[in-house]
PDB file of C-alpha atoms in Angstrom:
ATOM      1  CA  UNK A   1      23.450  -4.409  11.105  1.00  0.00           C
ATOM      2  CA  UNK A   2      25.444  -1.310  11.072  1.00  0.00           C
ATOM      3  CA  UNK A   3      23.970   1.712  12.598  1.00  0.00           C
ATOM      4  CA  UNK A   4      23.697   3.504   8.858  1.00  0.00           C
ATOM      5  CA  UNK A   5      21.550   0.293   8.288  1.00  0.00           C
ATOM      6  CA  UNK A   6      19.668   0.924  11.057  1.00  0.00           C
ATOM      7  CA  UNK A   7      19.207   4.740  10.637  1.00  0.00           C
ATOM      8  CA  UNK A   8      18.177   4.270   7.134  1.00  0.00           C
ATOM      9  CA  UNK A   9      15.637   1.790   7.752  1.00  0.00           C
ATOM     10  CA  UNK A  10      14.511   4.228  10.593  1.00  0.00           C
ATOM     11  CA  UNK A  11      13.783   7.457   8.200  1.00  0.00           C
ATOM     12  CA  UNK A  12      12.490   4.930   5.837  1.00  0.00           C
ATOM     13  CA  UNK A  13       9.612   3.807   8.074  1.00  0.00           C
ATOM     14  CA  UNK A  14       9.037   6.952   9.426  1.00  0.00           C
ATOM     15  CA  UNK A  15       7.998   8.429   6.063  1.00  0.00           C
ATOM     16  CA  UNK A  16       6.123   5.870   5.010  1.00  0.00           C
ATOM     17  CA  UNK A  17       4.645   5.249   7.904  1.00  0.00           C
ATOM     18  CA  UNK A  18       3.525   8.858   8.155  1.00  0.00           C
ATOM     19  CA  UNK A  19       2.916   9.024   4.164  1.00  0.00           C
ATOM     20  CA  UNK A  20       1.274   6.097   3.907  1.00  0.00           C
ATOM     21  CA  UNK A  21      -1.429   6.662   6.474  1.00  0.00           C
ATOM     22  CA  UNK A  22      -2.432   9.840   5.443  1.00  0.00           C
ATOM     23  CA  UNK A  23      -3.177   8.289   2.095  1.00  0.00           C
ATOM     24  CA  UNK A  24      -4.820   5.571   3.821  1.00  0.00           C
ATOM     25  CA  UNK A  25      -2.055   2.783   2.250  1.00  0.00           C
ATOM     26  CA  UNK A  26      -0.147   1.575   5.163  1.00  0.00           C
ATOM     27  CA  UNK A  27       3.348   2.812   3.317  1.00  0.00           C
ATOM     28  CA  UNK A  28       4.296  -0.916   2.183  1.00  0.00           C
ATOM     29  CA  UNK A  29       4.872   1.083  -1.761  1.00  0.00           C
ATOM     30  CA  UNK A  30       6.866   2.843  -0.078  1.00  0.00           C
ATOM     31  CA  UNK A  31       8.587  -0.285   2.166  1.00  0.00           C
ATOM     32  CA  UNK A  32       8.658  -2.962  -0.171  1.00  0.00           C
ATOM     33  CA  UNK A  33      10.497  -1.084  -2.620  1.00  0.00           C
ATOM     34  CA  UNK A  34      13.608  -0.493  -0.412  1.00  0.00           C
ATOM     35  CA  UNK A  35      13.402  -3.433   0.641  1.00  0.00           C
ATOM     36  CA  UNK A  36      14.255  -4.598  -2.823  1.00  0.00           C
ATOM     37  CA  UNK A  37      16.459  -2.108  -4.121  1.00  0.00           C
ATOM     38  CA  UNK A  38      18.587  -1.038  -0.820  1.00  0.00           C
ATOM     39  CA  UNK A  39      18.868  -4.277   0.849  1.00  0.00           C
ATOM     40  CA  UNK A  40      18.566  -6.625  -2.218  1.00  0.00           C
ATOM     41  CA  UNK A  41      16.359  -9.147   0.118  1.00  0.00           C
ATOM     42  CA  UNK A  42      13.618 -11.783  -1.855  1.00  0.00           C
ATOM     43  CA  UNK A  43      10.562 -10.410  -3.099  1.00  0.00           C
ATOM     44  CA  UNK A  44       9.137 -12.467  -0.425  1.00  0.00           C
ATOM     45  CA  UNK A  45      10.384 -11.722   2.378  1.00  0.00           C
ATOM     46  CA  UNK A  46       9.774  -8.170   1.730  1.00  0.00           C
ATOM     47  CA  UNK A  47       6.215  -8.330   1.205  1.00  0.00           C
ATOM     48  CA  UNK A  48       5.836 -10.282   4.243  1.00  0.00           C
ATOM     49  CA  UNK A  49       8.528  -7.810   5.692  1.00  0.00           C
ATOM     50  CA  UNK A  50       5.954  -4.705   4.895  1.00  0.00           C
ATOM     51  CA  UNK A  51       2.630  -6.036   5.581  1.00  0.00           C
ATOM     52  CA  UNK A  52       3.971  -6.183   8.983  1.00  0.00           C
ATOM     53  CA  UNK A  53       4.611  -2.387   8.842  1.00  0.00           C
ATOM     54  CA  UNK A  54       1.415  -1.722   7.045  1.00  0.00           C
ATOM     55  CA  UNK A  55      -0.178  -4.213   9.720  1.00  0.00           C
ATOM     56  CA  UNK A  56       1.142  -1.724  12.658  1.00  0.00           C
ATOM     57  CA  UNK A  57       0.364   1.383  10.902  1.00  0.00           C
ATOM     58  CA  UNK A  58      -2.962   0.300  10.055  1.00  0.00           C
ATOM     59  CA  UNK A  59      -4.023  -0.562  13.367  1.00  0.00           C
ATOM     60  CA  UNK A  60      -2.776   3.064  14.692  1.00  0.00           C
ATOM     61  CA  UNK A  61      -4.331   5.038  11.648  1.00  0.00           C
ATOM     62  CA  UNK A  62      -7.311   3.068  12.186  1.00  0.00           C
ATOM     63  CA  UNK A  63      -7.630   4.014  16.384  1.00  0.00           C
ATOM     64  CA  UNK A  64      -6.593   8.200  15.312  1.00  0.00           C
ATOM     65  CA  UNK A  65      -9.530   7.863  12.226  1.00  0.00           C
ATOM     66  CA  UNK A  66     -11.835   5.978  14.187  1.00  0.00           C
ATOM     67  CA  UNK A  67     -11.568   8.819  16.781  1.00  0.00           C
ATOM     68  CA  UNK A  68     -12.231  11.943  14.098  1.00  0.00           C
ATOM     69  CA  UNK A  69     -14.946   9.364  13.357  1.00  0.00           C
ATOM     70  CA  UNK A  70     -13.572   9.123   9.574  1.00  0.00           C
ATOM     71  CA  UNK A  71     -14.349   5.386   9.405  1.00  0.00           C
ATOM     72  CA  UNK A  72     -17.076   4.007   6.968  1.00  0.00           C
ATOM     73  CA  UNK A  73     -17.251   0.370   9.045  1.00  0.00           C
ATOM     74  CA  UNK A  74     -19.517  -1.501   7.000  1.00  0.00           C
ATOM     75  CA  UNK A  75     -17.806  -0.703   3.574  1.00  0.00           C
ATOM     76  CA  UNK A  76     -14.093  -1.042   5.471  1.00  0.00           C
ATOM     77  CA  UNK A  77     -15.116  -4.724   6.262  1.00  0.00           C
ATOM     78  CA  UNK A  78     -17.290  -5.514   2.888  1.00  0.00           C
ATOM     79  CA  UNK A  79     -13.780  -5.102   0.754  1.00  0.00           C
ATOM     80  CA  UNK A  80     -11.075  -6.145   3.895  1.00  0.00           C
ATOM     81  CA  UNK A  81     -13.706  -9.657   3.283  1.00  0.00           C
ATOM     82  CA  UNK A  82     -13.702  -9.442  -0.118  1.00  0.00           C
ATOM     83  CA  UNK A  83     -10.192  -8.939  -0.156  1.00  0.00           C
ATOM     84  CA  UNK A  84      -8.941 -12.380   2.004  1.00  0.00           C
ATOM     85  CA  UNK A  85      -9.462 -14.761  -0.926  1.00  0.00           C
ATOM     86  CA  UNK A  86      -6.852 -12.553  -2.789  1.00  0.00           C
ATOM     87  CA  UNK A  87      -4.222 -12.020   0.102  1.00  0.00           C
ATOM     88  CA  UNK A  88      -4.326 -16.332   0.074  1.00  0.00           C
ATOM     89  CA  UNK A  89      -3.348 -16.223  -3.395  1.00  0.00           C
ATOM     90  CA  UNK A  90      -1.721 -13.515  -4.128  1.00  0.00           C
ATOM     91  CA  UNK A  91       0.895 -15.351  -1.149  1.00  0.00           C
ATOM     92  CA  UNK A  92       0.533 -18.586  -3.008  1.00  0.00           C
ATOM     93  CA  UNK A  93       1.812 -17.164  -6.116  1.00  0.00           C
ATOM     94  CA  UNK A  94       4.648 -15.494  -4.935  1.00  0.00           C
ATOM     95  CA  UNK A  95       5.948 -18.074  -3.014  1.00  0.00           C
ATOM     96  CA  UNK A  96       5.620 -21.080  -6.088  1.00  0.00           C
ATOM     97  CA  UNK A  97       5.844 -19.174  -8.996  1.00  0.00           C
ATOM     98  CA  UNK A  98       7.768 -15.867  -8.591  1.00  0.00           C
ATOM     99  CA  UNK A  99       9.679 -14.861 -11.294  1.00  0.00           C
ATOM    100  CA  UNK A 100      10.797 -11.012 -12.548  1.00  0.00           C
ATOM    101  CA  UNK A 101       7.624 -10.557 -13.598  1.00  0.00           C
ATOM    102  CA  UNK A 102       6.999  -9.643 -10.033  1.00  0.00           C
ATOM    103  CA  UNK A 103       9.174  -6.476 -10.417  1.00  0.00           C
ATOM    104  CA  UNK A 104       7.579  -5.356 -13.968  1.00  0.00           C
ATOM    105  CA  UNK A 105       4.106  -6.177 -12.313  1.00  0.00           C
ATOM    106  CA  UNK A 106       4.730  -4.054  -8.807  1.00  0.00           C
ATOM    107  CA  UNK A 107       6.073  -1.227 -11.553  1.00  0.00           C
ATOM    108  CA  UNK A 108       3.045  -1.410 -13.604  1.00  0.00           C
ATOM    109  CA  UNK A 109       0.611  -1.694 -10.782  1.00  0.00           C
ATOM    110  CA  UNK A 110       2.534   1.619  -8.318  1.00  0.00           C
ATOM    111  CA  UNK A 111       2.981   4.023 -11.908  1.00  0.00           C
ATOM    112  CA  UNK A 112      -1.399   3.306 -12.878  1.00  0.00           C
ATOM    113  CA  UNK A 113      -1.767   4.258  -8.973  1.00  0.00           C
ATOM    114  CA  UNK A 114       0.620   7.050  -9.321  1.00  0.00           C
ATOM    115  CA  UNK A 115      -1.075   8.372 -12.350  1.00  0.00           C
ATOM    116  CA  UNK A 116      -4.306   7.915 -11.054  1.00  0.00           C
ATOM    117  CA  UNK A 117      -4.043   9.925  -7.512  1.00  0.00           C
ATOM    118  CA  UNK A 118      -1.931  12.864 -10.134  1.00  0.00           C
ATOM    119  CA  UNK A 119      -4.706  12.948 -12.314  1.00  0.00           C
ATOM    120  CA  UNK A 120      -7.313  12.578  -9.724  1.00  0.00           C
ATOM    121  CA  UNK A 121      -6.507  15.555  -8.118  1.00  0.00           C
ATOM    122  CA  UNK A 122      -5.687  18.176 -10.931  1.00  0.00           C
ATOM    123  CA  UNK A 123      -7.727  21.164 -10.582  1.00  0.00           C
ATOM    124  CA  UNK A 124      -8.884  20.525 -13.827  1.00  0.00           C
ATOM    125  CA  UNK A 125     -11.497  18.167 -13.827  1.00  0.00           C
ATOM    126  CA  UNK A 126     -11.972  16.022 -16.768  1.00  0.00           C
ATOM    127  CA  UNK A 127     -15.395  13.527 -16.011  1.00  0.00           C
ATOM    128  CA  UNK A 128     -18.175  16.477 -14.123  1.00  0.00           C
ATOM    129  CA  UNK A 129     -20.292  13.591 -13.601  1.00  0.00           C
ATOM    130  CA  UNK A 130     -21.518  13.159  -9.856  1.00  0.00           C
ATOM    131  CA  UNK A 131     -20.986   9.499  -9.099  1.00  0.00           C
ATOM    132  CA  UNK A 132     -23.393   6.993  -9.108  1.00  0.00           C
ATOM    133  CA  UNK A 133     -22.629   5.409  -5.458  1.00  0.00           C
ATOM    134  CA  UNK A 134     -21.772   7.391  -2.281  1.00  0.00           C
ATOM    135  CA  UNK A 135     -21.527   5.503   0.663  1.00  0.00           C
ATOM    136  CA  UNK A 136     -22.820   5.829   3.735  1.00  0.00           C
TER     137      UNK A 136
END
């Protein structure tokens, strides 16, 4: 790896780690597209590499949020355990049935999430109802 490649990866990683930890996403949604587009990695290699950075960010972020007492452990554990089958299914699908659909699905997912975050944080509220569930 050249010095310029290392510097680009370092800058992307710092940004992805900081922003991903702030919003609670780990940064994989930033890091993986860079690996796919700039470095031409295969999707399964980019996804696996992205998971490593997300794991590191998640551990460090969880330590910080635990110190600030900003974690609902019961809900986090419930959601985390519930997501385990999906991780196995996703890994298997990517390994055995990869196609260009990966890029399309990934782009659509990021776009939908982006619009959700945009509209969720607009000063104009479209839905003034209180949420039905509150996590305690």
